[in-house]
Coordinates of C-alpha atoms in Angstrom, one line a residue:
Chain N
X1 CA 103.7 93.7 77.9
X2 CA 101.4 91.8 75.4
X3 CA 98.3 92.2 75.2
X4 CA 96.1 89.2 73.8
X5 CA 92.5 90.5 74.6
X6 CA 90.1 91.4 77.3
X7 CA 86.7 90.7 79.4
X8 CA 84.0 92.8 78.5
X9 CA 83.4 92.7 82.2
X10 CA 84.8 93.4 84.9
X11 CA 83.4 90.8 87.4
X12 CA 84.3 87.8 86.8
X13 CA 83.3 84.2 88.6
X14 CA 85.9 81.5 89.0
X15 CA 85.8 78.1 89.8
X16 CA 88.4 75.5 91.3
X17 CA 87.7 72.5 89.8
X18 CA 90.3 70.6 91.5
X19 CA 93.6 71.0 93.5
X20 CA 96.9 69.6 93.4
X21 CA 98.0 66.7 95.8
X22 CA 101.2 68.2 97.0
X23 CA 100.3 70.8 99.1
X24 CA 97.1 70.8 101.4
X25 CA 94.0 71.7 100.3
X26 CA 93.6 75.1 102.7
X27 CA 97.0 75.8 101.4
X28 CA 96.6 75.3 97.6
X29 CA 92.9 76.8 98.0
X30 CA 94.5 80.6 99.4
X31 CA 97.9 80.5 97.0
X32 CA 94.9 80.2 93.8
X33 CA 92.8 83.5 95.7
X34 CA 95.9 85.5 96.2
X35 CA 96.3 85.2 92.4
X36 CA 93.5 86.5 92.2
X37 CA 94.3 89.5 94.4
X38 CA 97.2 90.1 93.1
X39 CA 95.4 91.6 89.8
X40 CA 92.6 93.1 91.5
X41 CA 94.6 94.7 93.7
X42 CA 95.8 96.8 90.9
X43 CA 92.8 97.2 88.5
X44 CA 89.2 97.7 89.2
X45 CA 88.7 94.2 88.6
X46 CA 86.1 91.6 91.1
X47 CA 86.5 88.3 91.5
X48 CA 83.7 85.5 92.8
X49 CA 84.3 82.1 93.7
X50 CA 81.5 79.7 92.6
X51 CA 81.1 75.7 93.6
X52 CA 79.3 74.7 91.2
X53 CA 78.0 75.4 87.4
X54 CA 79.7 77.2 84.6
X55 CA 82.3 79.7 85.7
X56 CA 84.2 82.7 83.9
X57 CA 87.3 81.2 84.9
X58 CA 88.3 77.5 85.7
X59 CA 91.3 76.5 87.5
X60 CA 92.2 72.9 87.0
X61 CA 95.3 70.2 87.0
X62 CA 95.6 68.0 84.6
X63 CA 98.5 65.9 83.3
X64 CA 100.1 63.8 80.7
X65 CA 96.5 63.1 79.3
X66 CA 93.3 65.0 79.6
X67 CA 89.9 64.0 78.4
X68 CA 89.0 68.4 78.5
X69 CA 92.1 70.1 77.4
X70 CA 94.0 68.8 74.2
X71 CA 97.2 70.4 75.6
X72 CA 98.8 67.6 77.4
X73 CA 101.5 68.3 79.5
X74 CA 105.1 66.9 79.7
X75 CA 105.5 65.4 83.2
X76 CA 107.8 67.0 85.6
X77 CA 109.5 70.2 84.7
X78 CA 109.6 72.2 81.0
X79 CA 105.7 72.9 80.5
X80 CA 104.4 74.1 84.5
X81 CA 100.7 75.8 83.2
X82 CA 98.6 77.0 80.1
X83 CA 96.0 79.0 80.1
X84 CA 93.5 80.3 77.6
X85 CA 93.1 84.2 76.5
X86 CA 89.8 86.0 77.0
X87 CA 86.7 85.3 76.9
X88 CA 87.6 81.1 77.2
X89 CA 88.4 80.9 80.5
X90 CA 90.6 77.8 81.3
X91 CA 93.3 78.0 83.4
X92 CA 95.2 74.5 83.4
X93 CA 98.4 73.5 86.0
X94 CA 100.3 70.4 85.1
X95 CA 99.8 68.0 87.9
X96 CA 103.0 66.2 87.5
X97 CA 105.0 69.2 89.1
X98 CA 105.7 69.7 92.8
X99 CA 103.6 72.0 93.9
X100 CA 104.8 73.9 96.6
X101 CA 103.8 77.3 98.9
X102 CA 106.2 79.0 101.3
X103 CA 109.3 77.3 100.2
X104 CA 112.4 77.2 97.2
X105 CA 111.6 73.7 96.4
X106 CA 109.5 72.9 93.7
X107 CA 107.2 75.4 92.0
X108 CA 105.4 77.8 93.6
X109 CA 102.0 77.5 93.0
X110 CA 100.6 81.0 93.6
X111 CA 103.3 83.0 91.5
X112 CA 102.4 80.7 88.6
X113 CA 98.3 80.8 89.1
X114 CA 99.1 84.0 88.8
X115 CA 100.9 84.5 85.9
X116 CA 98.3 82.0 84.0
X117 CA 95.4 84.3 85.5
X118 CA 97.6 87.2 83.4
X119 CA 96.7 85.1 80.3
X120 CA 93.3 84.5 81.6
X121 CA 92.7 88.2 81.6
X122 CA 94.4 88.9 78.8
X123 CA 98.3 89.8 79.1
X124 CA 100.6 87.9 77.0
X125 CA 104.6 87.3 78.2
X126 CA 106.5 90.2 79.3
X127 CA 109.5 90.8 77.6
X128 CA 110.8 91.9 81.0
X129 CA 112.4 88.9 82.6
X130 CA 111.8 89.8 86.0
X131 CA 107.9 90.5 85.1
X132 CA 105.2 88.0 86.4
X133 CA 104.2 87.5 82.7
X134 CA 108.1 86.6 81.8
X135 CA 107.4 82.8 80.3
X136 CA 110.4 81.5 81.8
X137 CA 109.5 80.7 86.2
X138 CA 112.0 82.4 88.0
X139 CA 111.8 80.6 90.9
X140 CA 110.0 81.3 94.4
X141 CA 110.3 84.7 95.4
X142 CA 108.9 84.7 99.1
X143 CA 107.8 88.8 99.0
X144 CA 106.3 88.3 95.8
X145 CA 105.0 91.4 93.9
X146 CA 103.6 93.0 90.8
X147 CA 106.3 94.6 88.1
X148 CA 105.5 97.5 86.9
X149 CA 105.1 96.3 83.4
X150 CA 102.7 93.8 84.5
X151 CA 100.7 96.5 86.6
X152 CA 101.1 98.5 83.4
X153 CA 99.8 95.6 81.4
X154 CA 96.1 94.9 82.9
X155 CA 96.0 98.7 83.7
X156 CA 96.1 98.9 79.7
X157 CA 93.1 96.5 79.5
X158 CA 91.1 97.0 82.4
X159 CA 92.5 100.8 84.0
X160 CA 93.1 101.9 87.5
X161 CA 91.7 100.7 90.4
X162 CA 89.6 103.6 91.4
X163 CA 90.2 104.3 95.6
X164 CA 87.6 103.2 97.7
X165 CA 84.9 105.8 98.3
X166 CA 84.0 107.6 101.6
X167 CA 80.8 108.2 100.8
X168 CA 78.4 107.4 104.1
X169 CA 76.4 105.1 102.1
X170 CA 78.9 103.2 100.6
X171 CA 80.8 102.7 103.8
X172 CA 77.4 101.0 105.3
X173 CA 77.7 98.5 102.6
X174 CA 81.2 97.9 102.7
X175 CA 82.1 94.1 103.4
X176 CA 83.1 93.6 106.9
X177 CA 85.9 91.2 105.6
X178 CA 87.5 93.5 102.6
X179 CA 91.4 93.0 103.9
X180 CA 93.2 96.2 104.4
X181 CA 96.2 97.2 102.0
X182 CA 99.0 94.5 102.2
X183 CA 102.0 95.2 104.4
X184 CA 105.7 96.0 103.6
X185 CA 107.4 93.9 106.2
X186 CA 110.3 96.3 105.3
X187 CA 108.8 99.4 106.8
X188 CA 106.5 100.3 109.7
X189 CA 105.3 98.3 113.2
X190 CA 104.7 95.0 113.9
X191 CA 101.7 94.3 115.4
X192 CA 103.0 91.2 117.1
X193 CA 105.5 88.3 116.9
X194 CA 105.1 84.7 117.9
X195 CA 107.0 81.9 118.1
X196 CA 104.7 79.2 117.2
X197 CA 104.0 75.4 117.1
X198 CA 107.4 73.6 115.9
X199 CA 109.4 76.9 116.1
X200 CA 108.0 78.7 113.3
X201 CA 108.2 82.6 113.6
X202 CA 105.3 84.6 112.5
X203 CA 104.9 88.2 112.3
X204 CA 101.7 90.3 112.3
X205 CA 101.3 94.0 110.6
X206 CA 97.2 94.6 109.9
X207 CA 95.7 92.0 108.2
X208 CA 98.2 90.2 107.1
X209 CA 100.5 87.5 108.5
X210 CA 103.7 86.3 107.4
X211 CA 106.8 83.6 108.3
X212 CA 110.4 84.9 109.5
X213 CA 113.1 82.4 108.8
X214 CA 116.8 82.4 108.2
X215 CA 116.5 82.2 104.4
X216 CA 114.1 84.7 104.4
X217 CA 110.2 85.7 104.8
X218 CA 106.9 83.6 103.5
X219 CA 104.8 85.1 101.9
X220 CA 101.8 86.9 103.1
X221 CA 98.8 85.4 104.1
X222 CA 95.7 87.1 105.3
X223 CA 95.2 86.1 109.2
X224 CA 92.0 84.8 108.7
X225 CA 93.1 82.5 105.9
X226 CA 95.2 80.7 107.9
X227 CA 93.5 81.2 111.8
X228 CA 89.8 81.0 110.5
X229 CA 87.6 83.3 112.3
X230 CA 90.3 85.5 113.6
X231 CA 90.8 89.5 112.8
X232 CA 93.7 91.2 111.6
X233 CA 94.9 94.1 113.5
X234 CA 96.0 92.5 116.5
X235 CA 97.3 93.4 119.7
X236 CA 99.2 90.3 120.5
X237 CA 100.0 86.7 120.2
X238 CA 101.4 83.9 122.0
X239 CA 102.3 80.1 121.5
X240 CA 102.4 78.4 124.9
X241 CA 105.0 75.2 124.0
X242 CA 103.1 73.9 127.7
X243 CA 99.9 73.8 126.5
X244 CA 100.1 74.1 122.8
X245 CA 97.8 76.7 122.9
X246 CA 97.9 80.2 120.9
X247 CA 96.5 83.2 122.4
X248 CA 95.8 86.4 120.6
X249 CA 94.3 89.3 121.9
X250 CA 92.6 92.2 120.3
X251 CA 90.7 94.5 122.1
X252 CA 88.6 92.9 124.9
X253 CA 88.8 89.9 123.4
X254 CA 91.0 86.6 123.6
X255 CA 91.0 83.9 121.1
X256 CA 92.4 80.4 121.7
X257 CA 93.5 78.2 119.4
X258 CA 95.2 74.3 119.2
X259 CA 97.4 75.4 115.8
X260 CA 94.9 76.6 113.3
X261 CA 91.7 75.3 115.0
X262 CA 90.1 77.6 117.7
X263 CA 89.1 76.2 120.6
X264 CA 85.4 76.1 121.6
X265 CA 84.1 79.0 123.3
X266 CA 86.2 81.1 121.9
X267 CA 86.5 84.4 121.6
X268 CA 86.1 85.0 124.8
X269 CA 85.8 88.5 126.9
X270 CA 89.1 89.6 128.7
X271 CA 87.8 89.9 132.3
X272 CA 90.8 90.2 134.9
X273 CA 93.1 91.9 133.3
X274 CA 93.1 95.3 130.6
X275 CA 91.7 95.1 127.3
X276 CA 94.1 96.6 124.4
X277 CA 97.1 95.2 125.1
X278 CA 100.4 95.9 123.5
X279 CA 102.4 92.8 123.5
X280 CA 102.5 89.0 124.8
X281 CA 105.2 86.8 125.2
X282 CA 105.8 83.2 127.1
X283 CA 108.7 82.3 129.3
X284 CA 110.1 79.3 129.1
X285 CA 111.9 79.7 132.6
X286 CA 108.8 79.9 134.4
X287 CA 106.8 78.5 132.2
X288 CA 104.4 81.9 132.2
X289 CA 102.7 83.6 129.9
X290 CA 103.3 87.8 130.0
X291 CA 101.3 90.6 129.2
X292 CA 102.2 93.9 128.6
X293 CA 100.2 96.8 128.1
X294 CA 101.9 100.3 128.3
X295 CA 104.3 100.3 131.5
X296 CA 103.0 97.5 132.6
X297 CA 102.5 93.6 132.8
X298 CA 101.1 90.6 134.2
X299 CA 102.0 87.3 134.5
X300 CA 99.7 84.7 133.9
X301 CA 99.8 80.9 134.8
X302 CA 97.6 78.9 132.2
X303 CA 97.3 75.8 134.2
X304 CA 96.6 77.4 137.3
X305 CA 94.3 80.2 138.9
X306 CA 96.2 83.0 139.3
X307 CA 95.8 86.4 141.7
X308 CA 95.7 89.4 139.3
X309 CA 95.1 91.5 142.1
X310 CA 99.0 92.3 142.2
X311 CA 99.0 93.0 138.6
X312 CA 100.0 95.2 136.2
X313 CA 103.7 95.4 138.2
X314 CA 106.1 97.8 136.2
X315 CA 108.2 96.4 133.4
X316 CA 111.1 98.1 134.3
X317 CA 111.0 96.5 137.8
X318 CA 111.7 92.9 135.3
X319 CA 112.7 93.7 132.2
X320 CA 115.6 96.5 132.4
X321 CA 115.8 99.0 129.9
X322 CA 112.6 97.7 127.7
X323 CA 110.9 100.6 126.0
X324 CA 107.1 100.9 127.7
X325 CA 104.1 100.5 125.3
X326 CA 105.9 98.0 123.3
X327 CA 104.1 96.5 119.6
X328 CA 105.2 92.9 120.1
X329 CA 107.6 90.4 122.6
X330 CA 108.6 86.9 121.8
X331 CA 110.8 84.5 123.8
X332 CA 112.4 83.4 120.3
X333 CA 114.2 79.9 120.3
X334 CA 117.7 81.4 120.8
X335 CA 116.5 81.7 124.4
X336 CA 116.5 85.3 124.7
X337 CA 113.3 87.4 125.3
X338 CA 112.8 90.4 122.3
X339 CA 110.8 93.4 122.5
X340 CA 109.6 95.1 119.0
X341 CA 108.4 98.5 119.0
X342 CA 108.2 101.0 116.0
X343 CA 111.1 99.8 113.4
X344 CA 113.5 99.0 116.3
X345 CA 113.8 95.9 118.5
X346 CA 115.7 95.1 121.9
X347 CA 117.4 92.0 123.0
X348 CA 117.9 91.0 126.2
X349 CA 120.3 88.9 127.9
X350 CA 119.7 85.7 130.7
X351 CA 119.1 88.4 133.5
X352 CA 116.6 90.0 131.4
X353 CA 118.8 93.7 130.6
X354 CA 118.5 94.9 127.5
X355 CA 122.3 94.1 126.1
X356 CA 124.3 96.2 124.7
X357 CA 123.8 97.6 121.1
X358 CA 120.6 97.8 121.0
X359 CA 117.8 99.0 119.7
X360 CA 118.4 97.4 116.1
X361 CA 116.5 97.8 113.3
X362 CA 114.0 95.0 112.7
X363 CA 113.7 95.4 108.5
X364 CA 117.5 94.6 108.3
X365 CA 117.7 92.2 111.1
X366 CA 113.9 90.2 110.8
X367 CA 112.4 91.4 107.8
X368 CA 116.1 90.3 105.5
X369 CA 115.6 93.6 104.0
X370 CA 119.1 94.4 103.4
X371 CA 119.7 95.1 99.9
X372 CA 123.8 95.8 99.9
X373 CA 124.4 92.0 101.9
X374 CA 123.5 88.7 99.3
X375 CA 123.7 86.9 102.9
X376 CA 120.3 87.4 104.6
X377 CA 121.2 88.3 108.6
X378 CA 120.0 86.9 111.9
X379 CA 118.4 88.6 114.4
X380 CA 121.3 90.0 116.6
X381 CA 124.1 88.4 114.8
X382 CA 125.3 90.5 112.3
X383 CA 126.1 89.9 108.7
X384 CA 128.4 86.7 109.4
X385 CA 126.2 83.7 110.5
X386 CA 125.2 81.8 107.7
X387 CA 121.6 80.0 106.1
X388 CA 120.9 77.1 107.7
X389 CA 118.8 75.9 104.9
X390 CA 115.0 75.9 106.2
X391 CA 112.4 75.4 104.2
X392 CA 109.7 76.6 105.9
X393 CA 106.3 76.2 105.0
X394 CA 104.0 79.1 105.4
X395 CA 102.1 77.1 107.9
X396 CA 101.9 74.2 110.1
X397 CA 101.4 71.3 108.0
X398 CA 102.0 68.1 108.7
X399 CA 104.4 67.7 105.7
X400 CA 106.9 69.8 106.5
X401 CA 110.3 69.4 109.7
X402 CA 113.0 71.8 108.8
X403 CA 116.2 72.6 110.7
X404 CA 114.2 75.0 112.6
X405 CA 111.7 72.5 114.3
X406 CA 115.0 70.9 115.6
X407 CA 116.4 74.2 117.3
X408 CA 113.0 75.1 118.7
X409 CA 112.6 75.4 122.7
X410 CA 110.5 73.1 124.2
X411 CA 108.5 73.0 127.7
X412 CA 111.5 70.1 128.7
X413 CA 113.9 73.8 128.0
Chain G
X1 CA 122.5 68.9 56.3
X2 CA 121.4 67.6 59.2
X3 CA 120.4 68.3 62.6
X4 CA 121.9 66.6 65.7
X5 CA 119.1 65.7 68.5
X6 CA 120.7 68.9 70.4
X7 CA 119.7 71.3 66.9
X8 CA 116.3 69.1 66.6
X9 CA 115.4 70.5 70.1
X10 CA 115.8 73.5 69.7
X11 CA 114.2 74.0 66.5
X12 CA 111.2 72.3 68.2
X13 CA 111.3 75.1 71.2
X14 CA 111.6 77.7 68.7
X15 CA 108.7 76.0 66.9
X16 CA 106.5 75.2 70.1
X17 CA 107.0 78.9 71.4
X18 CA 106.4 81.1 68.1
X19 CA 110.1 81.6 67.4
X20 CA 109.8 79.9 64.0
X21 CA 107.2 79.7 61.7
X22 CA 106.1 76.8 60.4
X23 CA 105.6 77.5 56.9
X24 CA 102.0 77.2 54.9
X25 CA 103.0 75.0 52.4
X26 CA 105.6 72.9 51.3
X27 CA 108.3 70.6 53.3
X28 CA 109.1 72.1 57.0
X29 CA 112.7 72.7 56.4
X30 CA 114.3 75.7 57.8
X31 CA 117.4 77.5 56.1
X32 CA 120.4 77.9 58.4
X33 CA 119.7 81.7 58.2
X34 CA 116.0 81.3 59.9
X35 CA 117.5 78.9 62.8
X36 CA 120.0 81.8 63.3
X37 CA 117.4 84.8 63.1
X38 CA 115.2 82.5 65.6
X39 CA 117.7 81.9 67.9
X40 CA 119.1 85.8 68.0
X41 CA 115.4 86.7 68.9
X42 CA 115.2 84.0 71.5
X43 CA 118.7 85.2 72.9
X44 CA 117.8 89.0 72.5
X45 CA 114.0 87.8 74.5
X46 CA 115.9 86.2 77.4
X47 CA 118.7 88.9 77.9
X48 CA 121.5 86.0 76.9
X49 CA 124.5 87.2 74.8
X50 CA 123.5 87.7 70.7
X51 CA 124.9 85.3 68.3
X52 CA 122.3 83.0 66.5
X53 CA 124.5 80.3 67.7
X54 CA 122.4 76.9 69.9
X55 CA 125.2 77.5 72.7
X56 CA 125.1 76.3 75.9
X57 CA 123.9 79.3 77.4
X58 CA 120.5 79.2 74.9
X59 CA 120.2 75.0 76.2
X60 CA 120.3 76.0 79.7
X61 CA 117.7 78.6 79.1
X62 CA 115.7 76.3 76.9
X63 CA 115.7 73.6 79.6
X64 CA 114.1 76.2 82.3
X65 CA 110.2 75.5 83.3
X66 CA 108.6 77.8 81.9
X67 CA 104.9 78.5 80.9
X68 CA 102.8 76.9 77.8
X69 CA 101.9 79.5 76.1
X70 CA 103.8 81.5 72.9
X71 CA 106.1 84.0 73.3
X72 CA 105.7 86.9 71.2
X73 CA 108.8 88.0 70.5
X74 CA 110.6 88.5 67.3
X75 CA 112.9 90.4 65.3
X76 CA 109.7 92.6 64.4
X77 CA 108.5 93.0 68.0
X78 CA 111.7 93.2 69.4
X79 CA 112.2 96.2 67.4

């Protein structure tokens, strides 16, 4: 690393002065703060977002001609950003390019905000090509992070972040919203799975949320960045293709939401059946929503009142050979039902027995976190089935139909 | 002698990114031997074979988005 200078502070206020018109504003708005917390994730380093007035750091995009910045930029490709060393400030993307989230086209707007922040706080290029500071974009990486000569870099400026204390006090004052420590989708237990609005797979681990698709995973999102309102650590999740409606369930509480907008009333308290559930998955054979919590699970009709009074029934007396307490279920758009439940999953077949093989390892299988095959693998099919060339957005947008939408089951299913 | 548009690129990458220096004073006119010196640190920066030659590996690497700012690599920092 390079180092060009450094803040004689270390909290710093930032302001977006104005986003780009190729990706949605919610979208473009969280890819610029994960830049952020990419850096002060690794150095004891604050960041504040201000609306209005004179900022530490400005985020703009500006293009062939700028009445601000006497850098213009070249149009399309070459020149992507610029960015000025400490104490200045600027950070400037060129407005020309296509800027994109959650897929290989175009140019992935967080992984550069990021590496012009790196300027911003005073890193110069890396001679390590695969560094975030490497001036060369190396394309979208979907499970983005830090290399160690970057971490090294701003740890040089601005040292270590210190751990979080346990002091009493400082617990009291501790913001309710400070996310907890960002996932490896290639180790540990899903929290849950869902299949969601136009067949777009999204997996849950704390406070973080992330998109499963053949080519590979999107990158993570905090859950309450994309379903506003809504906590991490879930218990479950499910998209009802019926109603359109997704459910998730922490707790004694149930949230509904119409894709990323929560329904009013909600959260509500869970009444007639248990609170801390362990999974949820819909059916499209029946058309039901199920709910499982340790060896058991109801059946729920949304459209209709149902009797709970012969609820929980036993899993095993529906779904054979299904581990009890499971983390997470989906009906996945292959038609079968899946079970997840610590690294392992289970597949089951049309009469709802766990098939043969099984349980397989979700990291290889989900999570594409198979280093020894170039070809990521599908869920239950081995090494041999090939990418079907998605390009999936990290959320429901309007913008975006992929191969995936196409393949999805529907209520008509 | 001479540089083709392909050569005049370059030299304007390796001017726009710190590889050359422009000089002070005086006509900017680069010897052959400062191209070459350039291009070997450009090569050496971006992990592409060493020969201070504008080949078509150093074109394709030239032609990559990339960011705005300088690199800071040279023979000096390199060592």
């Amino acid at each position: 690393y390079l180092l060009l200078g450094r803040w004689r502070k270390k909290h710093l206020t930032f302001r977006i002065l104005n986003l780009p018109s190729t990706l949605p504003s919610h979208i473009a708005r969280e890819a610029l703060l994960q830049a952020f917390r990419y850096w002060s994730e690794v150095a004891p380093l604050t960041f504040q977002e201000v609306q209005a007035g004179r900022a530490d750091i400005r985020l703009s995009f500006h293009g062939r001609q700028s009445l601000y910045c006497s850098n213009a930029f070249d149009g399309p490709g070459r020149v992507l950003a610029h960015a000025d060393i400490p104490e200045l400030g600027s950070v400037h993307f060129d407005e020309d390019e296509l800027w994109t989230e959650g897929t290989y086209r175009g140019v992935n707007l967080r992984i550069i905000a990021a590496h012009e922040l790196g300027h911003a706080l005073g890193l110069g290029h890396s001679r390590y090509t695969k560094a975030l500071m490497a001036p060369v974009y190396a394309g979208y990486r979907p499970y983005f992070r830090l290399h160690p000569d970057d971490v090294a870099g701003i740890q040089a400026l601005y040292g270590k972040k210190i751990p979080e204390t346990t002091d009493e006090e400082e617990e009291e004052t501790e913001l309710p919203t400070e996310p907890g420590p960002m996932p490896n989708p290639c180790s540990g237990e899903l929290d849950a799975v869902m299949l969601g609005p136009r067949g777009k797979t999204y997996a849950f681990r704390g406070d973080y949320v992330w998109t499963v698709t053949d080519a590979g995973l999107g990158p993570l999102f905090r859950v309450s960045a994309l379903w506003e309102g809504l906590p991490g650590n879930l218990d479950a999740a499910v998209y009802s293709p019926r109603t359109q409606r997704i459910h998730f369930f922490k707790g004694d509480k149930v949230w509904r939401y119409i894709n990323f907008k929560m329904a009013p009333g909600f959260p509500k308290k869970l009444n007639r059946i248990e609170p801390n559930l362990d999974a949820a998955l819909f059916w499209p054979l029946n058309q039901k929503v199920f709910l499982f919590k340790g060896s058991g699970y109801w059946q729920w009709d949304e459209l209709a009142l149902t009797d709970f009074s012969r609820y929980p029934k036993p899993i095993k007396g529906l779904f054979t050979g299904v581990p009890d307490q499971p983390s997470a279920a989906v009906s996945w758009r292959d038609g079968h039902v899946y079970f997840f439940k610590g690294g392992e999953y289970w597949r089951l077949n049309r009469q709802l027995r766990v098939e043969k093989g099984y349980p397989k390892s979700v990291a290889q299988d989900w999570m594409h976190c198979h280093p020894q095959t170039p070809e990521p693998t599908l869920p239950g099919e081995g090494t041999t089935r090939s990418v079907t060339g998605t390009s999936l957005a990290t959320t429901a947008s309007a913008v975006d139909t992929d191969a995936v939408s196409d393949r999805t089951p529907s209520a008509a299913d | 002698r001479a540089l083709g548009p392909a050569e005049e690129a370059a030299v304007d990458y390796l001017l726009q990114y710190g590889y050359l220096q422009k000089p002070l004073e005086g006509p900017q006119v680069f010897r052959p031997e400062d191209i070459a010196e350039a291009l070997r640190a450009f090569q050496e920066a971006s992990e592409l074979p060493v020969s201070g030659q504008l080949d078509d590996a150093v074109r394709a690497r030239m032609r990559q988005p990339r960011c705005g700012l300088e690199d800071p690599f040279n023979q000096k920092t390199l060592k």
